[in-house]
Tab-separated table of C-alpha atoms and ligand atoms in Angstrom:
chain	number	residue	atom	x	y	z
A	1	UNK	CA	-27.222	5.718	0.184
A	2	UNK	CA	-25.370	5.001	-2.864
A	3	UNK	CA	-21.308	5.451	-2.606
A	4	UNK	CA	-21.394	7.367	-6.018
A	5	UNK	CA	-20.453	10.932	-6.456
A	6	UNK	CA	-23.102	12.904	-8.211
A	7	UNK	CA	-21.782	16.220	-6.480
A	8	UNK	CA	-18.735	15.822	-8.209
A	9	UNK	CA	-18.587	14.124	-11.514
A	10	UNK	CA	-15.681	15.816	-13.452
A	11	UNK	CA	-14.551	11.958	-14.942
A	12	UNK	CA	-11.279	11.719	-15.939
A	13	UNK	CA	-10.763	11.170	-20.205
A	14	UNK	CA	-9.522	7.615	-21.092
A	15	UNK	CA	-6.236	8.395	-22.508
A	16	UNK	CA	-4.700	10.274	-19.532
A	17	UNK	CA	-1.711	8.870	-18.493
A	18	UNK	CA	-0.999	8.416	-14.582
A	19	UNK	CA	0.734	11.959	-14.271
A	20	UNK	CA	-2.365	13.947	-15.171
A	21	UNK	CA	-4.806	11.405	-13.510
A	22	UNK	CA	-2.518	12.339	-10.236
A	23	UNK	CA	-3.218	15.674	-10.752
A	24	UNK	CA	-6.316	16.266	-12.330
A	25	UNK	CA	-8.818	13.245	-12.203
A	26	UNK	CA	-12.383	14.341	-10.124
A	27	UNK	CA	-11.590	17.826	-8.830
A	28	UNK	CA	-13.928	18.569	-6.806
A	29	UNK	CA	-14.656	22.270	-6.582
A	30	UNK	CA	-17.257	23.930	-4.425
A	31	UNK	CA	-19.519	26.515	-5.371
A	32	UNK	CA	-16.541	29.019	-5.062
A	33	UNK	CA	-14.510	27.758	-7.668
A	34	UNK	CA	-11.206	27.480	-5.229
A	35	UNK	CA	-8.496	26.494	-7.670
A	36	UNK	CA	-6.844	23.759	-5.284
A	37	UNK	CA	-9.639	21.213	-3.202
A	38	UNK	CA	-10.870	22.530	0.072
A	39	UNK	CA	-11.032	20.664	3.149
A	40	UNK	CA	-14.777	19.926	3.866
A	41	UNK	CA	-14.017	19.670	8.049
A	42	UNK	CA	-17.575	18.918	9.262
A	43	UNK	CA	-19.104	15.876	10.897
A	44	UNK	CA	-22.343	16.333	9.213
A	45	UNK	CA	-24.454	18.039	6.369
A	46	UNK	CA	-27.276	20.257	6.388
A	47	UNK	CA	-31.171	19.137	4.367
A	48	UNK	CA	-33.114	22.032	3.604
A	49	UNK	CA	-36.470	20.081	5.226
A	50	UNK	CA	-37.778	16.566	6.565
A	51	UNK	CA	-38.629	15.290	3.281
A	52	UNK	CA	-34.863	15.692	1.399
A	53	UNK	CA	-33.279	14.620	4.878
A	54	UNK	CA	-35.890	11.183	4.309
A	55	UNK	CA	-34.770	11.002	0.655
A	56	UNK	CA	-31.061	11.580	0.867
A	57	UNK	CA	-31.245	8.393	3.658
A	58	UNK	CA	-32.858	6.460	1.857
A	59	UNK	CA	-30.663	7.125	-1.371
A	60	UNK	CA	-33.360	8.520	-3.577
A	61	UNK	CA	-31.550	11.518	-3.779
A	62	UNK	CA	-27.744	12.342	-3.995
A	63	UNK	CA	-26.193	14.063	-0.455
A	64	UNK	CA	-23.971	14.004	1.968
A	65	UNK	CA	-25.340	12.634	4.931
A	66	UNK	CA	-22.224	12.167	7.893
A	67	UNK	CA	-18.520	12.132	7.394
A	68	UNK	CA	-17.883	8.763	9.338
A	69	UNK	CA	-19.720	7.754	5.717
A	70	UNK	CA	-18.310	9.869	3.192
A	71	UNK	CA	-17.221	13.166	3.165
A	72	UNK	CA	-16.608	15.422	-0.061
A	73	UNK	CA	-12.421	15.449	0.605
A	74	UNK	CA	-12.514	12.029	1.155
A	75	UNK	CA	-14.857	11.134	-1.784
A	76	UNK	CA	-12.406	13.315	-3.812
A	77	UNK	CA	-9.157	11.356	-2.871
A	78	UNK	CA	-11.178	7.811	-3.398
A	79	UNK	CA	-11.930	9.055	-6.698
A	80	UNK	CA	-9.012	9.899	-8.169
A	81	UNK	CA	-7.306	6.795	-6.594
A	82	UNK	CA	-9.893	4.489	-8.420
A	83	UNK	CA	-9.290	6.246	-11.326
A	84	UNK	CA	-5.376	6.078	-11.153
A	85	UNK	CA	-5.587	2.392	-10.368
A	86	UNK	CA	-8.560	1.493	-12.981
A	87	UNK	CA	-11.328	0.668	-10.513
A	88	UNK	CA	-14.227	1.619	-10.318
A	89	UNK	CA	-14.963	2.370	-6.730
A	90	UNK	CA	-12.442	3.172	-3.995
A	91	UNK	CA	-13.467	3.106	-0.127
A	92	UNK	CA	-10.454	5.047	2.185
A	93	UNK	CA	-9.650	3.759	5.736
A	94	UNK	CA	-7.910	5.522	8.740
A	95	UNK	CA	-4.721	3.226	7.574
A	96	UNK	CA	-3.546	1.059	6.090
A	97	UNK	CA	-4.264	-2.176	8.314
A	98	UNK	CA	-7.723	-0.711	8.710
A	99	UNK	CA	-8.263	-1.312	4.930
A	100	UNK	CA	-6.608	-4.459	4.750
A	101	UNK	CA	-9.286	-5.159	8.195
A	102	UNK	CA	-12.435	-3.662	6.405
A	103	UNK	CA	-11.583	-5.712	3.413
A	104	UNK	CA	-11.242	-9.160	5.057
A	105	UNK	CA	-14.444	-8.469	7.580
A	106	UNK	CA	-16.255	-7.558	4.918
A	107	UNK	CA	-16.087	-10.146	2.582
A	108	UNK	CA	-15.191	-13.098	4.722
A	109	UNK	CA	-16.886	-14.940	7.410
A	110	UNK	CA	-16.176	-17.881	9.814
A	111	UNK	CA	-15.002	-20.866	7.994
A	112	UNK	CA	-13.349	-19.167	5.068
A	113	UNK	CA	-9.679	-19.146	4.495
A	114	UNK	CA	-7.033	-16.966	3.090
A	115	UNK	CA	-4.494	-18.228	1.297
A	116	UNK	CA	-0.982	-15.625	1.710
A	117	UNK	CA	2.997	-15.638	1.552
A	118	UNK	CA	5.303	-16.498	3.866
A	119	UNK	CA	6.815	-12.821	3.312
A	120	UNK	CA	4.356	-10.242	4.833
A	121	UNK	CA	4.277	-6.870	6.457
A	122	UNK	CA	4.392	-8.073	10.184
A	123	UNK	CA	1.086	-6.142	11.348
A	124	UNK	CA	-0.859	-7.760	8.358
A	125	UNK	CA	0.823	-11.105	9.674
A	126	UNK	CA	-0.501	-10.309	12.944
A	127	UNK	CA	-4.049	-9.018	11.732
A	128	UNK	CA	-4.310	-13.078	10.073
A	129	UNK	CA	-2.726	-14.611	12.917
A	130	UNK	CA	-3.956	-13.835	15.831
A	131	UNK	CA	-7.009	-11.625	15.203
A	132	UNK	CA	-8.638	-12.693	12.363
A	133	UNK	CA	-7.861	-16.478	13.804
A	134	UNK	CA	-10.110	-15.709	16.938
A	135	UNK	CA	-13.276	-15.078	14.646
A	136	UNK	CA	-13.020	-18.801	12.582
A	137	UNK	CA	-10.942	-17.372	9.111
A	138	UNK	CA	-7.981	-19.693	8.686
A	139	UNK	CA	-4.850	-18.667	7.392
A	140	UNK	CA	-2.087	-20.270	5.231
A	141	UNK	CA	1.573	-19.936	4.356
A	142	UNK	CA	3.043	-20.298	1.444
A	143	UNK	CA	5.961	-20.626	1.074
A	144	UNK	CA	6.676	-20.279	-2.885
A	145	UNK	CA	6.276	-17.982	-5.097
A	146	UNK	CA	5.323	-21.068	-7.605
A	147	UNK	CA	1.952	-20.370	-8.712
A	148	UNK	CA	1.962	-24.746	-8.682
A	149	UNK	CA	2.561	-24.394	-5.259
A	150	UNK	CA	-0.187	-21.240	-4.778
A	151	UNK	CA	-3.122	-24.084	-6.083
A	152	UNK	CA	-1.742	-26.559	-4.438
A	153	UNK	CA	-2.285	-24.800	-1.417
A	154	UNK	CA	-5.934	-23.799	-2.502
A	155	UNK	CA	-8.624	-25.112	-0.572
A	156	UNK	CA	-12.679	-25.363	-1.098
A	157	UNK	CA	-13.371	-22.975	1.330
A	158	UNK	CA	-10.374	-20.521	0.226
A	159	UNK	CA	-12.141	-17.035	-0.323
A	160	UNK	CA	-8.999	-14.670	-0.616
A	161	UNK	CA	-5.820	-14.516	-1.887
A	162	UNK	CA	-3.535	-11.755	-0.321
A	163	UNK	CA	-0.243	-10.924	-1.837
A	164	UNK	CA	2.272	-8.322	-1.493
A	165	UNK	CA	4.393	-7.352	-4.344
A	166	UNK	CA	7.169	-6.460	-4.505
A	167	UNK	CA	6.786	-7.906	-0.325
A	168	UNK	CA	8.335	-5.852	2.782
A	169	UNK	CA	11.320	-6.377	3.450
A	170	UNK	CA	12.450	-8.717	0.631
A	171	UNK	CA	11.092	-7.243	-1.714
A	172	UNK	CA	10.109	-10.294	-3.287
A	173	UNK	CA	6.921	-10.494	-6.089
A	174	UNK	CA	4.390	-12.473	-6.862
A	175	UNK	CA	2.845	-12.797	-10.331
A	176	UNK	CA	-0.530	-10.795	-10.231
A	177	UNK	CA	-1.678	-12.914	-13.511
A	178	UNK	CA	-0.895	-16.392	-12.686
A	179	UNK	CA	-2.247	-15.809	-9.020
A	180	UNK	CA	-5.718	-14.519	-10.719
A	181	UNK	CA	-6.093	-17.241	-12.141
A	182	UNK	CA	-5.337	-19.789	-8.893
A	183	UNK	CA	-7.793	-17.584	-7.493
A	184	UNK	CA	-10.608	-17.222	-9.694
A	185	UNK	CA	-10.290	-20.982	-10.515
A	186	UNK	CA	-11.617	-22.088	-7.241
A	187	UNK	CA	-13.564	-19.438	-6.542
A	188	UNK	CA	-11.926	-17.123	-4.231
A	189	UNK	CA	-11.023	-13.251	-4.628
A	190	UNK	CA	-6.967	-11.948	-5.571
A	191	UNK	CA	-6.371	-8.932	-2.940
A	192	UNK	CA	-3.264	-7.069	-3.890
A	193	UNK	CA	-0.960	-4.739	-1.615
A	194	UNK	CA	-0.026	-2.230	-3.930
A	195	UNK	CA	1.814	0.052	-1.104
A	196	UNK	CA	5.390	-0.324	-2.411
A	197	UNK	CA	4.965	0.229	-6.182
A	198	UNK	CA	1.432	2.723	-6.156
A	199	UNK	CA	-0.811	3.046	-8.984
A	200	UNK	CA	2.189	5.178	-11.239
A	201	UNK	CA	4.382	1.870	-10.828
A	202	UNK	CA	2.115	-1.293	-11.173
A	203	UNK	CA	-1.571	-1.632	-12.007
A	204	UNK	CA	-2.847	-4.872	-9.824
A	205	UNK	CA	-6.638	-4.677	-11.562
A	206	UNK	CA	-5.539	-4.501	-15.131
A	207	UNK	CA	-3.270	-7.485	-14.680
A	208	UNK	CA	-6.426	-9.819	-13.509
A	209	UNK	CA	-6.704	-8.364	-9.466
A	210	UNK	CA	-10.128	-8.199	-7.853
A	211	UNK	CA	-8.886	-5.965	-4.706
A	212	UNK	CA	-6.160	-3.167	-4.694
A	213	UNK	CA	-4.639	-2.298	-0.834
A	214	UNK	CA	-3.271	0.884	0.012
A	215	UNK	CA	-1.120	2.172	3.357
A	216	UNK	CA	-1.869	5.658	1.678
A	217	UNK	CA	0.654	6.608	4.591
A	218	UNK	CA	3.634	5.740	2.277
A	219	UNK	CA	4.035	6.913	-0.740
A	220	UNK	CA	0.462	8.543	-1.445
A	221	UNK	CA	0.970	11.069	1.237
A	222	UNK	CA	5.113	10.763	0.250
A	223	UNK	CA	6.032	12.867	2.984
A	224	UNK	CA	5.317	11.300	6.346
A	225	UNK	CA	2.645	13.105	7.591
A	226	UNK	CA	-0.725	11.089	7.852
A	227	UNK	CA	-1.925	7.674	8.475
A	228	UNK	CA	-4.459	6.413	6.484
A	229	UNK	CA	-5.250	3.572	3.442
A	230	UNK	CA	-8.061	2.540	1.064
A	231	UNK	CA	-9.634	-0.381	-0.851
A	232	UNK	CA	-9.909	-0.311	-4.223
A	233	UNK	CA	-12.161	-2.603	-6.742
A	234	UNK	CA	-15.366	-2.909	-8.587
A	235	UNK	CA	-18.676	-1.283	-7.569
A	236	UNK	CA	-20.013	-4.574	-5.941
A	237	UNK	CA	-17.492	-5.642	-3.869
A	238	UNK	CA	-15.577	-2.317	-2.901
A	239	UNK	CA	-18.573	0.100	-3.522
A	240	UNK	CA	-21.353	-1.752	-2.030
A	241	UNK	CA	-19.624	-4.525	0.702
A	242	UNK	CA	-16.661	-2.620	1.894
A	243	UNK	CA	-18.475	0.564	2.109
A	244	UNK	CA	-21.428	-1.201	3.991
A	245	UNK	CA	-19.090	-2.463	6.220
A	246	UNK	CA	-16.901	0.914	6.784
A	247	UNK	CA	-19.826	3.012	6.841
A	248	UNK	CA	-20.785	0.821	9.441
A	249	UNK	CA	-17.634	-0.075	11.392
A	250	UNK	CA	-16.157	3.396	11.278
A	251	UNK	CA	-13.156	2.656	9.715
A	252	UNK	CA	-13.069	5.873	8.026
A	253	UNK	CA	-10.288	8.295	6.824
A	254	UNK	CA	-10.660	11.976	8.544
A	255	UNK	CA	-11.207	14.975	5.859
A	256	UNK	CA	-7.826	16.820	6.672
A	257	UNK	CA	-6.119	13.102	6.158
A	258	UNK	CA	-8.070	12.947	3.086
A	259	UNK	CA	-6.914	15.917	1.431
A	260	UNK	CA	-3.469	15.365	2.549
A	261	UNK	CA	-3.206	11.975	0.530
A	262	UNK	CA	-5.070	14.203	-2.537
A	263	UNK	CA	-2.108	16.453	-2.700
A	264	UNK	CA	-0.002	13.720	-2.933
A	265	UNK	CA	-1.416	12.490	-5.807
A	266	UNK	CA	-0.468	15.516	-7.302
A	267	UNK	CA	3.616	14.837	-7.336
A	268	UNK	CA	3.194	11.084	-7.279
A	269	UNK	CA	4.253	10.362	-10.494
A	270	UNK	CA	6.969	12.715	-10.345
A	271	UNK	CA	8.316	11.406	-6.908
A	272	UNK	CA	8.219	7.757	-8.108
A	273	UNK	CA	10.485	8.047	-10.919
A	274	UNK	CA	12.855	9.916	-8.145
A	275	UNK	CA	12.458	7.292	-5.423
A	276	UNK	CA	13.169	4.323	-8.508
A	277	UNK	CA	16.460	5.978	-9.924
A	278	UNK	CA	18.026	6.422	-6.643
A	279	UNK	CA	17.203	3.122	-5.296
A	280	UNK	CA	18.470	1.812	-8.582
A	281	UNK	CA	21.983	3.529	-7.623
A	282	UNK	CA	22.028	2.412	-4.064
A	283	UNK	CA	21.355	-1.058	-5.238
A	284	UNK	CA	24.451	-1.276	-7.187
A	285	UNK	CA	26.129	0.481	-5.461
A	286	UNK	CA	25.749	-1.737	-2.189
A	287	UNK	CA	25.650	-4.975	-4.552
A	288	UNK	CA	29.431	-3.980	-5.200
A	289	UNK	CA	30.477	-3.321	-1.773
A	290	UNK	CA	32.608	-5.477	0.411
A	291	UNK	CA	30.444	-5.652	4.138
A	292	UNK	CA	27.092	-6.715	2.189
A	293	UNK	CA	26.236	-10.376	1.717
A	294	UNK	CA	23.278	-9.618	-0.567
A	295	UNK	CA	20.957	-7.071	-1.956
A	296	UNK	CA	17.563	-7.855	-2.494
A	297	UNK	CA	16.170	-5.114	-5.635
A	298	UNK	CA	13.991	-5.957	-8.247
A	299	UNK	CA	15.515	-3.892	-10.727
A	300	UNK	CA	19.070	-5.970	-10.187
A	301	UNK	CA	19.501	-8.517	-13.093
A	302	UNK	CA	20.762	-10.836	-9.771
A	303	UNK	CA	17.198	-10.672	-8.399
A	304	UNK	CA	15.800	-13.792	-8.904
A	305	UNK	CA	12.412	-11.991	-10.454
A	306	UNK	CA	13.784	-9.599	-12.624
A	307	UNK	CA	12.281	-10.535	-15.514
A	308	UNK	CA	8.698	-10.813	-14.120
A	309	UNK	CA	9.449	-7.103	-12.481
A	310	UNK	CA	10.151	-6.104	-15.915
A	311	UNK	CA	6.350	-7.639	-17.260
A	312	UNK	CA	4.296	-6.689	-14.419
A	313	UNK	CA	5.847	-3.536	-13.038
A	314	UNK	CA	6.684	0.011	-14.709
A	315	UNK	CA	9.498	0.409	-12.514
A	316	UNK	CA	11.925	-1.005	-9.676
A	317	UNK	CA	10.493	1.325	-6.742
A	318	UNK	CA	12.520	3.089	-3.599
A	319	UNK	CA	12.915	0.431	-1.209
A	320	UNK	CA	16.079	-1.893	-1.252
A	321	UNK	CA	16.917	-4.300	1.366
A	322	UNK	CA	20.217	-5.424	2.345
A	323	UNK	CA	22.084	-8.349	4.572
A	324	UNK	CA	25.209	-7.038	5.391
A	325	UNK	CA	28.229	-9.706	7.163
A	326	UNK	CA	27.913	-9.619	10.841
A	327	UNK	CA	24.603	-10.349	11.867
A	328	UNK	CA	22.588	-7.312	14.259
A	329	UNK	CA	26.140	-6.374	15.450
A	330	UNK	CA	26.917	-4.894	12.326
A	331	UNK	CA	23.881	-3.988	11.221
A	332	UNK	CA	22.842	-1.912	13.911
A	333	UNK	CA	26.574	-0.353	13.378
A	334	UNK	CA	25.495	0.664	10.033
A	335	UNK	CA	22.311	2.326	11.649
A	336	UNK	CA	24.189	4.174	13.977
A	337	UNK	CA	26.804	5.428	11.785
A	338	UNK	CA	23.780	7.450	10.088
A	339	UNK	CA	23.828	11.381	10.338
A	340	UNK	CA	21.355	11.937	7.424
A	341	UNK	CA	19.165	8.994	7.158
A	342	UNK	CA	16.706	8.660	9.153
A	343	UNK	CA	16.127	5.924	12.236
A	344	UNK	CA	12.293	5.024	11.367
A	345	UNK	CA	10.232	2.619	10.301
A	346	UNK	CA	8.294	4.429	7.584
A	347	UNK	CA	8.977	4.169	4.092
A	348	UNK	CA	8.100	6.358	1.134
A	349	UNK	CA	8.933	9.400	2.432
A	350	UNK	CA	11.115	12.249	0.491
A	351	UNK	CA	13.760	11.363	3.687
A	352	UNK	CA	15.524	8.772	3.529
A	353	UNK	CA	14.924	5.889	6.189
A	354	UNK	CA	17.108	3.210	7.399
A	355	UNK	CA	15.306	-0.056	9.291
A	356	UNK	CA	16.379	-3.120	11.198
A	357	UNK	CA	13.648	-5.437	10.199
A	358	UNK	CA	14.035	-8.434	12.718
A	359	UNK	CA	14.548	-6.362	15.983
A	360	UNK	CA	11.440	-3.728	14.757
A	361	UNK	CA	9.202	-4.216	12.384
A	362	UNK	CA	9.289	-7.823	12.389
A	363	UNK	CA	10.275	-8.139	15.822
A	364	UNK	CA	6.606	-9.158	17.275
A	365	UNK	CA	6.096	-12.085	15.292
A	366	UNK	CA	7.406	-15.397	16.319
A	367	UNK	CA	10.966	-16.750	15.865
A	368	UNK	CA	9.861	-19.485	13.595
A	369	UNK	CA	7.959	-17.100	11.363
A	370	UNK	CA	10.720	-14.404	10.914
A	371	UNK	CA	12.559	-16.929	9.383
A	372	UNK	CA	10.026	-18.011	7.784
A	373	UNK	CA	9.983	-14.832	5.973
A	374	UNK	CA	13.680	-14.952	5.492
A	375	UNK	CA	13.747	-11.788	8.032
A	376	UNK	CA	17.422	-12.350	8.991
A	377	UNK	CA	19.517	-10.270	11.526
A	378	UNK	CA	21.748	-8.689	9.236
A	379	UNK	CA	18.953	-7.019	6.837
A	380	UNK	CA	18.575	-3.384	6.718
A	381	UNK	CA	15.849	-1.915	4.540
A	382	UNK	CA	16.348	1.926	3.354
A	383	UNK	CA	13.762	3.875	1.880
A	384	UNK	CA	15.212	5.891	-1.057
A	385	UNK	CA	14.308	9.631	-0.325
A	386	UNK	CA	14.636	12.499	-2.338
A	387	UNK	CA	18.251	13.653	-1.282
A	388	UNK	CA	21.208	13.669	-3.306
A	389	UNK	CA	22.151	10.127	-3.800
A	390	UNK	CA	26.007	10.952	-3.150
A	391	UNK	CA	24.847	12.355	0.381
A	392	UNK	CA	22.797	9.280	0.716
A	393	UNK	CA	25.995	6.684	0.152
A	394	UNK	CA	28.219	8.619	2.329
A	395	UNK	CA	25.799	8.593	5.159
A	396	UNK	CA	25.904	4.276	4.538
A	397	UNK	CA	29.864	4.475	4.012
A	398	UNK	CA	30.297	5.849	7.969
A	399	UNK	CA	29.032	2.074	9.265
A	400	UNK	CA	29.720	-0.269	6.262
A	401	UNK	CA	33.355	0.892	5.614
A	402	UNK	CA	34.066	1.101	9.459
B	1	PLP	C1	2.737	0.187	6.199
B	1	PLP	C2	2.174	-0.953	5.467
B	1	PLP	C3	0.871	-1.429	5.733
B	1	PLP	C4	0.035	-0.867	6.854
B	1	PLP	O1	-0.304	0.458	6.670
B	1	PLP	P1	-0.574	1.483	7.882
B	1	PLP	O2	-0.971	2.717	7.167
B	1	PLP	O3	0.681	1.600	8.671
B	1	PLP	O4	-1.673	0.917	8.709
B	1	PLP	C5	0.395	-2.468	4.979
B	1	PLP	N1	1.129	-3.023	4.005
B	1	PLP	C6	2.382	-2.604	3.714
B	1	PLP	C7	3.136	-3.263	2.621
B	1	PLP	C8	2.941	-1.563	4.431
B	1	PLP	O5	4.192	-1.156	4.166
């Protein structure tokens, strides 16, 4: 079975900007003609004899065939994510880390290698670590974001490269162009997480990507409600060997999940350009005050890649990081002095969320490789919501001005 969609066609036109792709790229409407997409909740789909049931499996003929495969809501919200991020195909997981999992099973085998930074979200270091280890794919650091150092680092058998960027927590970047090229010179594949910036903010596949990741649990879905992630890329590698693989391994994203993330599209746009000017006011606002050490956001002329977030990115994003003087003491202080944020570890959310990276998210990797990643015990990471940004600072000021 093919992993087009010939129920639904309804492309999006070429010059629509990422607003109205959000919103209006592959509706896909029923017979009915509901105005906003339905949720297709069924495991299965009915043939109407033997001899379509025989054709639709062996992809002579369009069809659904079983949700664990694809599923019209799901198809819907793969759609217009490819189109948003300029792919062509676009396979969703049940999160996140089962994307980032489908991906490198997939496409990798025993023997290959993955080349990655130092600075990682800690369950993706874990996934390389100590899973992906077991099965023969080895892993390396590096520790620069010096594309010298990135094919230096390159070996023969070097099949991926994995970035992050802008990374979690530091919200440091790598440069999607120069890595293509380290990438496609010997060879291997350029995977990009795209979870902090989303398609509105940064474009990974126009700037020389192979592979975009998604934790559609952040800022796709944008109000904390579902797990859930996708793959997106050409028709070969993301529409034919992920979606083997996923159709296969059960990976999959559920319908109501599906059409969840699909809504979110909708405001997307809208909510990024929120989440980037308040994180833009936090960030100098905490770059001025007295208890921080150092503020780690892109869109700060002190960040040491401002200029390259200015090429690559449309904007700064709603995450900034923070070391403030007194180690977890004081850090945890500023946690605890919150009334209005919120003490989670999810991001992207229209609430705000405050985070203690070393003792949480970070906290399961080893010693050596927290500070590896520069995760120190003063840094706080806050996830611009959509509040006021006054109420925001004076829910900081209780524990930083204490
Ligand atoms: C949250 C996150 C993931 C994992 O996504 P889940 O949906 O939690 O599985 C991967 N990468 C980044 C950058 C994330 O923030």
């Amino acid at each position: 079975m093919s992993h087009e969609n010939p129920l639904h066609p309804n492309p999006p036109e070429a010059h629509w900007g990422s607003a109205t792709l959000g919103v209006r790229a592959c509706e896909a409407r029923s017979e009915f003609g509901e105005h906003s997409a339905a949720i297709h909740a069924t495991s299965s789909f009915l043939f109407s004899s033997a001899e379509q049931m025989a054709a639709v499996f062996a992809g002579e003929q369009p069809g659904y065939i079983y949700s664990r495969f694809v599923n019209p809501t799901t198809r819907a919200f793969e759609d217009r994510l490819a189109a948003m991020e300029g792919g062509e195909s676009c396979v969703a997981t049940g999160s996140g880390m089962g994307a980032i999992l489908s991906m490198c099973l997939a496409l990798l085998k025993s023997g290959d290698h993955i080349l990655t930074s130092q600075t990682l979200f800690g369950s993706t270091m874990g996934l390389f670590d100590r899973i992906l280890k077991n099965f023969g794919v080895e892993v390396s650091y590096v520790p620069s974001p010096d594309p010298q150092a990135w094919r230096a680092a390159r070996q023969a058998n070097t099949k991926l490269v994995f970035v992050e960027t802008p990374n979690n927590p530091l919200l440091g970047l790598s440069d999607i162009a120069a890595l293509a090229e380290v990438a496609h010179e010997g060879g291997a594949l350029l995977a990009v997480d795209n979870c902090f910036l989303t398609p509105v903010l940064q474009n990974p596949l126009a700037l020389g990507a192979d592979l975009v990741i998604h934790s559609a649990t952040k800022y796709l879905d944008g109000q904390g409600r579902c797990v859930g992630g996708a793959v997106v890329g050409d028709s070969k590698t993301v529409g034919e060997d992920v979606f083997r693989f996923l159709r296969t391994a059960g990976t999959s994203l559920s319908p109501f999940n599906s059409w969840v993330f699909l809504k979110g599209l909708e405001t997307l746009a809208l909510r990024m350009k929120a989440h980037c000017e308040g994180a833009q006011r936090l960030a100098e606002w905490l770059e001025n005050h007295p208890a921080v050490e150092y503020v780690y956001y892109p869109g700060l002329p002190s960040h040491p890649q401002h200029a390259l977030a200015k090429r690559q990115q449309k904007g700064f994003g709603g995450l900034v990081s923070f070391d403030v003087k007194g180690g977890r003491e004081r850090a945890w202080q500023v946690i605890n002095g919150c009334r209005l944020l919120s003490i989670t570890s999810n991001l992207g959310d229209t609430r705000s969320t405050i985070t203690h990276p070393a003792s949480t998210t970070h906290a399961r990797i080893s010693e050596e490789a927290r500070q590896r990643a520069g995760v120190g015990e003063g840094l706080l990471r806050v996830s611009v919501g959509l509040e006021n940004l006054d109420d925001i600072i004076a829910d900081l000021r209780h524990g930083l001005d204490a």
